[in-house]
């Protein structure tokens, strides 16, 4: 790829921004100097690596590559047997740690879609033992730990002990009779040996070895003979310490040298991974998408944004090229965004070819062998510094080298010279490039070139929108129509004298005026139509949202009705079961009486009493479930408090308010308020409690008895059922009864504790739950809820 295309499309600036997300210095340099790939397979692989790194970073939470300083010469020295310094060995340790963390982090992800990155990570070499030895034996860039070896620990312990003894002995000089001979009451060192600062006139009073004299000659630094041997021993220990440190560093260096080739390969692999992590983070921060890749010259994107323009200010552009036409001719006003759009086409292609996602809603990018650019240094025509000669030099190179695998980007083709000659030259160049089968984008102000695009196959007009009322560019591209330059209108807005503008208008040919007027009129009509379409889409979206809300409310009412129906049925079953059990109990007692061999008078009285009680139960049941009657509703007689049946929802409720003017009533159905037309209501009339006659004996006076229902409040069922230790056959009846109780109590969510075990009990219970119509959904418990030992059930 030629360097001019990279510079003109500003890919180099994008790569510099991507490099800021890299952790390694070597990666940053490689990214800044990255070159686009020219084959589809390589581009797709790079984009796949970027996509996988995006998922690793932002879906799976895998960390980026850990930092280690750039080094490779040090490893080569270690391979040859040289000992590395503490700092260099720490760099080796950091490299080993980065390789281990990268490998284990990626290997821990079980997602099979992470293939390309895993393939790189599997090649990483690391030695945890050497990494651990380096981190524990070396403290910093210049110091080895006391615990690096037993011998070093022993030597340093002796050195500390000997230092303490020497200082103690010298302290006796400071506090004893010899103290008067000293210049200062301090202990100092010369040539790594402890000495005393003695005044020059008393140098013979202190026996020992003279090491140095001060610049003024007033002080001599004397090593007393009493500590001479101790200083010698200290020097010997220092030599032993140095040799042991060198031995430790040499051993670690040899181990690093043995794996030198693996370490150098690790550096390359880690920098490669770091580069794709940087691409992924850059794409994520700019809300980029992975483009589809082809080699057919097709370039298409929706809501594309130039990555170097602030996201809050940029106007997204949608563009298609290479399907029905291979060239796009963009026209429109100055500063309208033509050049930015042209450069963005080339930039998106180069970004994809470098493995970068593009800032758009959707994108399809073609891979080109070469991209040729003839674009000014600035982004607007006013700042274009290209001369006609340099412009034509670029065009010469393009027409000679461009082919079907090339993308051509030319800004203001034919500009910088006589307009008539420029238009003719531009038309001929475009025709030639079309003949060669190139794909390209050209910007122009020439009307003749716009007319050429209307009548020539393979090229399509496009315009940058312009607001004719405010005379401001809208930075929106529209394909299919040419744009008007609006030079006179813009000049008028900027304050150019009207006299000059009228004179300029008179110099325009009639054909040019007609063409510009037609283009401008068509553009204004299309903009108005677009505004109407947007308004209609907004209204459509609003009504769709309202319909969706109504559907949700209707579904909510339906579920509430089903729940109320299920509750009523369950309550009816309970009452019937209770009455049946009581009746069977009374019948059983009567049968026991008549099973006796001799039935006494008292037995007959007892039997008659039981029979009457059985009859009372029948009367009570009849009174508890009076037959409901529905009567037509009269609007003028309907009032608050009346019980009504709502035909549209199939529910009963109580009237809360009546609005005669609207012919509506507000009904409370359970806990839900609904509005209904009065014509859709029926008045509910239940039979009033009656006085039932209980005939005791024939011929006797009857006694009126009033039966009232007086049931004790039902206890609140448990929210949890524990079936741990049961078999599946034992547990399922318990679960069924537990769910029935939950439905009767209008519970929304319950817990079934089955434990972990072999999983058979959990599987059996969950198979049973799938068949229950009263179960809305179920799931395993989360952390803190019991996890796989608990199933959470939601009731309809």
Tab-separated table of N, CA and C in Angstrom, residues 272-419:
chain	number	residue	atom	x	y	z
A	272	UNK	N	1.928	-9.368	19.536
A	272	UNK	CA	0.823	-9.581	18.590
A	272	UNK	C	-0.522	-9.557	19.319
A	273	UNK	N	-0.606	-10.282	20.447
A	273	UNK	CA	-1.841	-10.264	21.231
A	273	UNK	C	-2.144	-8.869	21.754
A	274	UNK	N	-1.118	-8.176	22.216
A	274	UNK	CA	-1.296	-6.816	22.740
A	274	UNK	C	-1.835	-5.891	21.653
A	275	UNK	N	-1.373	-6.088	20.415
A	275	UNK	CA	-1.857	-5.269	19.310
A	275	UNK	C	-3.339	-5.473	19.046
A	276	UNK	N	-3.801	-6.721	19.116
A	276	UNK	CA	-5.228	-6.982	18.881
A	276	UNK	C	-6.080	-6.558	20.073
A	277	UNK	N	-5.533	-6.653	21.278
A	277	UNK	CA	-6.250	-6.104	22.432
A	277	UNK	C	-6.418	-4.591	22.281
A	278	UNK	N	-5.361	-3.915	21.782
A	278	UNK	CA	-5.442	-2.471	21.568
A	278	UNK	C	-6.482	-2.142	20.503
A	279	UNK	N	-6.504	-2.920	19.410
A	279	UNK	CA	-7.531	-2.707	18.381
A	279	UNK	C	-8.924	-2.901	18.966
A	280	UNK	N	-9.082	-3.934	19.783
A	280	UNK	CA	-10.394	-4.222	20.377
A	280	UNK	C	-10.847	-3.092	21.289
A	281	UNK	N	-9.940	-2.581	22.116
A	281	UNK	CA	-10.320	-1.519	23.049
A	281	UNK	C	-10.652	-0.234	22.300
A	282	UNK	N	-9.879	0.079	21.259
A	282	UNK	CA	-10.166	1.265	20.456
A	282	UNK	C	-11.544	1.150	19.804
A	283	UNK	N	-11.833	-0.017	19.213
A	283	UNK	CA	-13.133	-0.214	18.572
A	283	UNK	C	-14.279	-0.148	19.559
A	284	UNK	N	-14.062	-0.670	20.770
A	284	UNK	CA	-15.115	-0.647	21.787
A	284	UNK	C	-15.389	0.783	22.237
A	285	UNK	N	-14.337	1.582	22.439
A	285	UNK	CA	-14.513	2.950	22.904
A	285	UNK	C	-15.229	3.809	21.857
A	286	UNK	N	-15.038	3.521	20.563
A	286	UNK	CA	-15.672	4.312	19.505
A	286	UNK	C	-16.963	3.676	18.976
A	287	UNK	N	-17.452	2.615	19.667
A	287	UNK	CA	-18.693	1.929	19.263
A	287	UNK	C	-18.599	1.470	17.804
A	288	UNK	N	-17.487	0.823	17.458
A	288	UNK	CA	-17.272	0.341	16.099
A	288	UNK	C	-17.900	-1.042	15.913
A	289	UNK	N	-18.052	-1.438	14.648
A	289	UNK	CA	-18.601	-2.755	14.321
A	289	UNK	C	-17.619	-3.481	13.408
A	290	UNK	N	-17.710	-4.803	13.438
A	290	UNK	CA	-16.879	-5.596	12.530
A	290	UNK	C	-17.472	-5.520	11.121
A	291	UNK	N	-16.684	-5.127	10.146
A	291	UNK	CA	-17.219	-5.062	8.778
A	291	UNK	C	-17.192	-6.432	8.097
A	292	UNK	N	-18.170	-6.652	7.224
A	292	UNK	CA	-18.095	-7.815	6.344
A	292	UNK	C	-17.055	-7.508	5.257
A	293	UNK	N	-16.338	-8.541	4.836
A	293	UNK	CA	-15.208	-8.334	3.916
A	293	UNK	C	-15.474	-9.070	2.609
A	294	UNK	N	-15.136	-8.400	1.495
A	294	UNK	CA	-15.244	-9.026	0.184
A	294	UNK	C	-14.073	-8.557	-0.673
A	295	UNK	N	-13.922	-9.164	-1.833
A	295	UNK	CA	-12.892	-8.733	-2.783
A	295	UNK	C	-13.516	-8.351	-4.118
A	296	UNK	N	-14.789	-7.950	-4.090
A	296	UNK	CA	-15.521	-7.607	-5.320
A	296	UNK	C	-15.613	-6.106	-5.545
A	297	UNK	N	-14.958	-5.314	-4.722
A	297	UNK	CA	-15.029	-3.868	-4.880
A	297	UNK	C	-16.259	-3.242	-4.269
A	298	UNK	N	-16.993	-3.987	-3.439
A	298	UNK	CA	-18.217	-3.471	-2.822
A	298	UNK	C	-17.870	-2.794	-1.507
A	299	UNK	N	-18.227	-1.515	-1.386
A	299	UNK	CA	-18.030	-0.742	-0.158
A	299	UNK	C	-19.380	-0.157	0.237
A	300	UNK	N	-19.850	-0.505	1.437
A	300	UNK	CA	-21.164	-0.032	1.875
A	300	UNK	C	-21.147	0.108	3.386
A	301	UNK	N	-21.691	1.197	3.892
A	301	UNK	CA	-21.796	1.362	5.340
A	301	UNK	C	-22.997	2.241	5.675
A	302	UNK	N	-23.571	1.965	6.849
A	302	UNK	CA	-24.706	2.733	7.358
A	302	UNK	C	-24.274	3.504	8.601
A	303	UNK	N	-24.680	4.772	8.663
A	303	UNK	CA	-24.379	5.627	9.819
A	303	UNK	C	-22.879	5.632	10.130
A	304	UNK	N	-22.067	5.768	9.088
A	304	UNK	CA	-20.625	5.819	9.283
A	304	UNK	C	-20.187	7.163	9.850
A	305	UNK	N	-19.237	7.124	10.787
A	305	UNK	CA	-18.725	8.337	11.423
A	305	UNK	C	-17.214	8.406	11.231
A	306	UNK	N	-16.731	9.581	10.872
A	306	UNK	CA	-15.278	9.734	10.754
A	306	UNK	C	-14.664	9.674	12.152
A	307	UNK	N	-13.718	8.759	12.387
A	307	UNK	CA	-13.212	8.557	13.759
A	307	UNK	C	-12.415	9.721	14.321
A	308	UNK	N	-11.975	10.653	13.475
A	308	UNK	CA	-11.197	11.789	13.977
A	308	UNK	C	-12.076	12.995	14.308
A	309	UNK	N	-13.383	12.890	14.083
A	309	UNK	CA	-14.306	13.984	14.407
A	309	UNK	C	-15.058	13.616	15.674
A	310	UNK	N	-15.247	14.576	16.537
A	310	UNK	CA	-15.938	14.359	17.814
A	310	UNK	C	-17.288	13.683	17.576
A	311	UNK	N	-17.556	12.610	18.323
A	311	UNK	CA	-18.807	11.862	18.146
A	311	UNK	C	-20.029	12.734	18.417
A	312	UNK	N	-19.881	13.742	19.275
A	312	UNK	CA	-21.016	14.601	19.597
A	312	UNK	C	-21.328	15.580	18.463
A	313	UNK	N	-20.359	15.811	17.581
A	313	UNK	CA	-20.536	16.795	16.512
A	313	UNK	C	-20.698	16.161	15.129
A	314	UNK	N	-20.151	14.948	14.946
A	314	UNK	CA	-20.138	14.343	13.616
A	314	UNK	C	-21.554	13.971	13.190
A	315	UNK	N	-21.824	14.132	11.890
A	315	UNK	CA	-23.104	13.724	11.304
A	315	UNK	C	-22.877	12.402	10.578
A	316	UNK	N	-23.537	11.305	10.980
A	316	UNK	CA	-23.317	10.001	10.342
A	316	UNK	C	-23.696	10.033	8.860
A	317	UNK	N	-22.978	9.247	8.070
A	317	UNK	CA	-23.180	9.181	6.625
A	317	UNK	C	-23.393	7.724	6.231
A	318	UNK	N	-24.360	7.489	5.350
A	318	UNK	CA	-24.591	6.156	4.790
A	318	UNK	C	-24.244	6.195	3.301
A	319	UNK	N	-23.541	5.162	2.832
A	319	UNK	CA	-23.028	5.195	1.458
A	319	UNK	C	-22.929	3.772	0.926
A	320	UNK	N	-23.159	3.612	-0.368
A	320	UNK	CA	-23.031	2.308	-1.022
A	320	UNK	C	-22.298	2.488	-2.340
A	321	UNK	N	-21.400	1.544	-2.639
A	321	UNK	CA	-20.559	1.672	-3.822
A	321	UNK	C	-20.113	0.278	-4.257
A	322	UNK	N	-20.128	0.035	-5.575
A	322	UNK	CA	-19.555	-1.201	-6.094
A	322	UNK	C	-20.560	-2.264	-6.461
A	323	UNK	N	-21.853	-2.061	-6.197
A	323	UNK	CA	-22.863	-3.065	-6.565
A	323	UNK	C	-23.479	-2.712	-7.913
A	324	UNK	N	-24.364	-1.725	-7.939
A	324	UNK	CA	-24.994	-1.302	-9.197
A	324	UNK	C	-24.115	-0.330	-9.959
A	325	UNK	N	-23.174	0.275	-9.327
A	325	UNK	CA	-22.262	1.239	-9.958
A	325	UNK	C	-20.934	1.170	-9.223
A	326	UNK	N	-19.845	1.399	-9.987
A	326	UNK	CA	-18.505	1.295	-9.397
A	326	UNK	C	-17.907	2.663	-9.077
A	327	UNK	N	-18.491	3.725	-9.609
A	327	UNK	CA	-17.990	5.068	-9.320
A	327	UNK	C	-19.123	5.899	-8.743
A	328	UNK	N	-18.771	6.769	-7.813
A	328	UNK	CA	-19.729	7.683	-7.196
A	328	UNK	C	-19.215	9.102	-7.390
A	329	UNK	N	-20.060	9.955	-7.965
A	329	UNK	CA	-19.709	11.349	-8.213
A	329	UNK	C	-20.442	12.210	-7.188
A	330	UNK	N	-19.708	12.778	-6.239
A	330	UNK	CA	-20.308	13.559	-5.165
A	330	UNK	C	-20.185	15.043	-5.497
A	331	UNK	N	-21.307	15.741	-5.469
A	331	UNK	CA	-21.322	17.185	-5.698
A	331	UNK	C	-22.086	17.845	-4.571
A	332	UNK	N	-22.050	19.172	-4.532
A	332	UNK	CA	-22.728	19.901	-3.470
A	332	UNK	C	-21.959	21.142	-3.086
A	333	UNK	N	-22.419	21.844	-2.057
A	333	UNK	CA	-21.811	23.126	-1.682
A	333	UNK	C	-20.438	22.948	-1.061
A	334	UNK	N	-19.679	24.033	-1.065
A	334	UNK	CA	-18.390	24.041	-0.374
A	334	UNK	C	-18.607	23.831	1.120
A	335	UNK	N	-17.629	23.233	1.773
A	335	UNK	CA	-17.669	22.919	3.217
A	335	UNK	C	-18.863	22.045	3.560
A	336	UNK	N	-19.399	21.305	2.583
A	336	UNK	CA	-20.566	20.470	2.839
A	336	UNK	C	-20.223	19.055	3.268
A	337	UNK	N	-18.949	18.681	3.266
A	337	UNK	CA	-18.550	17.355	3.711
A	337	UNK	C	-18.175	16.399	2.586
A	338	UNK	N	-17.985	16.908	1.363
A	338	UNK	CA	-17.644	16.027	0.241
A	338	UNK	C	-16.289	15.358	0.471
A	339	UNK	N	-15.288	16.156	0.815
A	339	UNK	CA	-13.936	15.620	0.984
A	339	UNK	C	-13.860	14.667	2.165
A	340	UNK	N	-14.542	15.008	3.247
A	340	UNK	CA	-14.540	14.125	4.416
A	340	UNK	C	-15.146	12.775	4.053
A	341	UNK	N	-16.243	12.797	3.307
A	341	UNK	CA	-16.890	11.546	2.905
A	341	UNK	C	-15.983	10.740	1.993
A	342	UNK	N	-15.338	11.405	1.049
A	342	UNK	CA	-14.425	10.725	0.128
A	342	UNK	C	-13.282	10.062	0.898
A	343	UNK	N	-12.678	10.806	1.822
A	343	UNK	CA	-11.566	10.246	2.601
A	343	UNK	C	-12.040	9.127	3.522
A	344	UNK	N	-13.281	9.222	4.002
A	344	UNK	CA	-13.797	8.202	4.910
A	344	UNK	C	-13.946	6.865	4.196
A	345	UNK	N	-14.305	6.876	2.896
A	345	UNK	CA	-14.401	5.630	2.138
A	345	UNK	C	-13.050	4.922	2.128
A	346	UNK	N	-11.984	5.666	1.809
A	346	UNK	CA	-10.659	5.057	1.800
A	346	UNK	C	-10.193	4.664	3.185
A	347	UNK	N	-10.492	5.499	4.183
A	347	UNK	CA	-10.055	5.207	5.549
A	347	UNK	C	-10.708	3.940	6.078
A	348	UNK	N	-12.012	3.767	5.839
A	348	UNK	CA	-12.701	2.560	6.321
A	348	UNK	C	-12.090	1.303	5.699
A	349	UNK	N	-11.761	1.378	4.399
A	349	UNK	CA	-11.137	0.228	3.745
A	349	UNK	C	-9.783	-0.086	4.370
A	350	UNK	N	-8.973	0.934	4.598
A	350	UNK	CA	-7.643	0.720	5.170
A	350	UNK	C	-7.731	0.242	6.618
A	351	UNK	N	-8.690	0.768	7.391
A	351	UNK	CA	-8.852	0.324	8.771
A	351	UNK	C	-9.191	-1.163	8.817
A	352	UNK	N	-10.132	-1.588	7.972
A	352	UNK	CA	-10.495	-3.009	7.950
A	352	UNK	C	-9.305	-3.864	7.521
A	353	UNK	N	-8.537	-3.390	6.566
A	353	UNK	CA	-7.379	-4.144	6.089
A	353	UNK	C	-6.267	-4.206	7.131
A	354	UNK	N	-6.343	-3.356	8.154
A	354	UNK	CA	-5.398	-3.398	9.281
A	354	UNK	C	-5.971	-4.158	10.475
A	355	UNK	N	-7.131	-4.778	10.317
A	355	UNK	CA	-7.732	-5.530	11.408
A	355	UNK	C	-8.525	-4.682	12.369
A	356	UNK	N	-8.884	-3.471	11.972
A	356	UNK	CA	-9.638	-2.563	12.835
A	356	UNK	C	-11.117	-2.597	12.477
A	357	UNK	N	-11.969	-2.499	13.507
A	357	UNK	CA	-13.389	-2.310	13.277
A	357	UNK	C	-13.627	-0.864	12.848
A	358	UNK	N	-14.775	-0.606	12.213
A	358	UNK	CA	-15.051	0.734	11.690
A	358	UNK	C	-16.220	1.351	12.457
A	359	UNK	N	-16.196	2.668	12.681
A	359	UNK	CA	-17.281	3.334	13.421
A	359	UNK	C	-18.519	3.515	12.553
A	360	UNK	N	-19.406	2.565	12.574
A	360	UNK	CA	-20.639	2.605	11.779
A	360	UNK	C	-21.642	1.662	12.429
A	361	UNK	N	-22.895	1.741	11.974
A	361	UNK	CA	-23.915	0.805	12.454
A	361	UNK	C	-23.760	-0.541	11.767
A	362	UNK	N	-23.431	-0.525	10.484
A	362	UNK	CA	-23.182	-1.734	9.706
A	362	UNK	C	-22.232	-1.372	8.590
A	363	UNK	N	-21.344	-2.296	8.209
A	363	UNK	CA	-20.373	-1.969	7.165
A	363	UNK	C	-19.989	-3.216	6.387
A	364	UNK	N	-19.807	-3.024	5.082
A	364	UNK	CA	-19.243	-4.053	4.205
A	364	UNK	C	-18.095	-3.400	3.448
A	365	UNK	N	-16.919	-3.992	3.556
A	365	UNK	CA	-15.710	-3.368	3.032
A	365	UNK	C	-15.031	-4.323	2.062
A	366	UNK	N	-14.512	-3.751	0.981
A	366	UNK	CA	-13.759	-4.546	0.013
A	366	UNK	C	-12.260	-4.411	0.280
A	367	UNK	N	-11.540	-5.496	0.009
A	367	UNK	CA	-10.078	-5.482	0.105
A	367	UNK	C	-9.519	-5.127	-1.264
A	368	UNK	N	-8.671	-4.114	-1.307
A	368	UNK	CA	-8.076	-3.656	-2.557
A	368	UNK	C	-6.565	-3.898	-2.529
A	369	UNK	N	-6.010	-4.154	-3.722
A	369	UNK	CA	-4.554	-4.279	-3.815
A	369	UNK	C	-3.882	-2.930	-3.599
A	370	UNK	N	-4.548	-1.859	-4.034
A	370	UNK	CA	-3.957	-0.526	-3.912
A	370	UNK	C	-5.066	0.519	-3.836
A	371	UNK	N	-4.800	1.564	-3.090
A	371	UNK	CA	-5.712	2.712	-3.010
A	371	UNK	C	-4.939	3.937	-3.467
A	372	UNK	N	-5.481	4.615	-4.455
A	372	UNK	CA	-4.832	5.804	-5.004
A	372	UNK	C	-5.629	7.037	-4.607
A	373	UNK	N	-4.928	8.057	-4.136
A	373	UNK	CA	-5.584	9.280	-3.652
A	373	UNK	C	-5.006	10.498	-4.342
A	374	UNK	N	-5.900	11.370	-4.731
A	374	UNK	CA	-5.500	12.730	-5.124
A	374	UNK	C	-6.399	13.674	-4.338
A	375	UNK	N	-5.986	13.946	-3.104
A	375	UNK	CA	-6.778	14.723	-2.167
A	375	UNK	C	-5.906	15.837	-1.620
A	376	UNK	N	-6.504	17.050	-1.485
A	376	UNK	CA	-5.759	18.172	-0.931
A	376	UNK	C	-5.379	17.927	0.514
A	377	UNK	N	-4.446	18.767	1.035
A	377	UNK	CA	-3.972	18.619	2.404
A	377	UNK	C	-5.066	18.934	3.412
A	378	UNK	N	-6.003	19.823	3.050
A	378	UNK	CA	-7.028	20.242	4.005
A	378	UNK	C	-8.328	19.520	3.708
A	379	UNK	N	-9.333	19.768	4.530
A	379	UNK	CA	-10.600	19.067	4.416
A	379	UNK	C	-11.645	19.863	3.641
A	380	UNK	N	-11.316	21.070	3.210
A	380	UNK	CA	-12.282	21.864	2.455
A	380	UNK	C	-11.604	22.445	1.226
A	381	UNK	N	-12.420	22.753	0.263
A	381	UNK	CA	-11.869	23.241	-1.004
A	381	UNK	C	-11.145	24.559	-0.830
A	382	UNK	N	-11.567	25.389	0.168
A	382	UNK	CA	-10.944	26.702	0.344
A	382	UNK	C	-9.475	26.579	0.741
A	383	UNK	N	-9.110	25.491	1.432
A	383	UNK	CA	-7.748	25.350	1.930
A	383	UNK	C	-6.907	24.400	1.088
A	384	UNK	N	-7.404	24.008	-0.082
A	384	UNK	CA	-6.670	23.086	-0.935
A	384	UNK	C	-5.420	23.774	-1.492
A	385	UNK	N	-4.252	23.200	-1.215
A	385	UNK	CA	-2.995	23.835	-1.599
A	385	UNK	C	-2.390	23.210	-2.850
A	386	UNK	N	-3.069	22.168	-3.439
A	386	UNK	CA	-2.501	21.467	-4.589
A	386	UNK	C	-2.499	22.371	-5.814
A	387	UNK	N	-1.435	22.362	-6.556
A	387	UNK	CA	-1.389	23.077	-7.833
A	387	UNK	C	-1.858	22.134	-8.927
A	388	UNK	N	-2.189	22.718	-10.082
A	388	UNK	CA	-2.695	21.900	-11.181
A	388	UNK	C	-1.649	20.895	-11.657
A	389	UNK	N	-0.393	21.308	-11.632
A	389	UNK	CA	0.657	20.402	-12.122
A	389	UNK	C	0.809	19.191	-11.205
A	390	UNK	N	0.831	19.411	-9.906
A	390	UNK	CA	0.954	18.280	-8.989
A	390	UNK	C	-0.308	17.421	-9.048
A	391	UNK	N	-1.433	18.089	-9.266
A	391	UNK	CA	-2.703	17.375	-9.392
A	391	UNK	C	-2.646	16.430	-10.599
A	392	UNK	N	-2.203	16.913	-11.722
A	392	UNK	CA	-2.133	16.085	-12.931
A	392	UNK	C	-1.068	15.007	-12.773
A	393	UNK	N	0.025	15.284	-12.051
A	393	UNK	CA	1.049	14.256	-11.826
A	393	UNK	C	0.451	13.060	-11.087
A	394	UNK	N	-0.382	13.342	-10.103
A	394	UNK	CA	-1.053	12.246	-9.390
A	394	UNK	C	-1.998	11.485	-10.312
A	395	UNK	N	-2.748	12.241	-11.145
A	395	UNK	CA	-3.690	11.600	-12.054
A	395	UNK	C	-2.949	10.692	-13.040
A	396	UNK	N	-1.777	11.129	-13.514
A	396	UNK	CA	-0.983	10.319	-14.449
A	396	UNK	C	-0.630	8.972	-13.816
A	397	UNK	N	-0.187	9.017	-12.566
A	397	UNK	CA	0.167	7.777	-11.858
A	397	UNK	C	-1.060	6.879	-11.686
A	398	UNK	N	-2.200	7.503	-11.388
A	398	UNK	CA	-3.416	6.720	-11.150
A	398	UNK	C	-3.861	6.005	-12.418
A	399	UNK	N	-3.961	6.735	-13.536
A	399	UNK	CA	-4.482	6.114	-14.758
A	399	UNK	C	-3.518	5.040	-15.282
A	400	UNK	N	-2.234	5.141	-14.955
A	400	UNK	CA	-1.270	4.140	-15.420
A	400	UNK	C	-1.325	2.869	-14.581
A	401	UNK	N	-1.519	3.008	-13.259
A	401	UNK	CA	-1.387	1.861	-12.363
A	401	UNK	C	-2.719	1.267	-11.898
A	402	UNK	N	-3.784	2.028	-11.914
A	402	UNK	CA	-5.053	1.538	-11.365
A	402	UNK	C	-5.619	0.414	-12.223
A	403	UNK	N	-6.264	-0.565	-11.556
A	403	UNK	CA	-6.918	-1.661	-12.267
A	403	UNK	C	-8.181	-2.056	-11.494
A	404	UNK	N	-8.723	-3.225	-11.811
A	404	UNK	CA	-9.986	-3.656	-11.191
A	404	UNK	C	-9.842	-3.881	-9.688
A	405	UNK	N	-8.638	-4.080	-9.207
A	405	UNK	CA	-8.411	-4.307	-7.787
A	405	UNK	C	-7.951	-3.031	-7.082
A	406	UNK	N	-8.294	-1.866	-7.656
A	406	UNK	CA	-7.851	-0.590	-7.098
A	406	UNK	C	-9.047	0.257	-6.699
A	407	UNK	N	-8.838	1.059	-5.668
A	407	UNK	CA	-9.810	2.072	-5.252
A	407	UNK	C	-9.207	3.437	-5.548
A	408	UNK	N	-9.950	4.273	-6.271
A	408	UNK	CA	-9.464	5.592	-6.699
A	408	UNK	C	-10.281	6.667	-5.980
A	409	UNK	N	-9.601	7.605	-5.348
A	409	UNK	CA	-10.246	8.710	-4.642
A	409	UNK	C	-9.663	10.018	-5.177
A	410	UNK	N	-10.500	10.818	-5.850
A	410	UNK	CA	-10.018	12.073	-6.460
A	410	UNK	C	-10.919	13.211	-5.989
A	411	UNK	N	-10.310	14.193	-5.389
A	411	UNK	CA	-11.036	15.360	-4.885
A	411	UNK	C	-10.931	16.500	-5.894
A	412	UNK	N	-12.091	17.024	-6.339
A	412	UNK	CA	-12.152	18.141	-7.291
A	412	UNK	C	-11.373	17.820	-8.561
A	413	UNK	N	-11.793	16.765	-9.252
A	413	UNK	CA	-11.145	16.351	-10.489
A	413	UNK	C	-11.266	17.448	-11.536
A	414	UNK	N	-10.141	17.778	-12.148
A	414	UNK	CA	-10.121	18.790	-13.194
A	414	UNK	C	-10.066	20.207	-12.681
A	415	UNK	N	-9.867	20.399	-11.387
A	415	UNK	CA	-9.822	21.746	-10.839
A	415	UNK	C	-8.471	22.399	-11.051
A	416	UNK	N	-8.431	23.687	-10.790
A	416	UNK	CA	-7.172	24.424	-10.869
A	416	UNK	C	-6.782	24.883	-12.248
A	417	UNK	N	-7.683	24.792	-13.215
A	417	UNK	CA	-7.367	25.242	-14.572
A	417	UNK	C	-8.620	25.822	-15.207
A	418	UNK	N	-8.569	26.088	-16.524
A	418	UNK	CA	-9.719	26.641	-17.239
A	418	UNK	C	-10.922	25.710	-17.063
A	419	UNK	N	-12.094	26.244	-16.650
A	419	UNK	CA	-13.254	25.378	-16.355
A	419	UNK	C	-13.662	24.506	-17.531
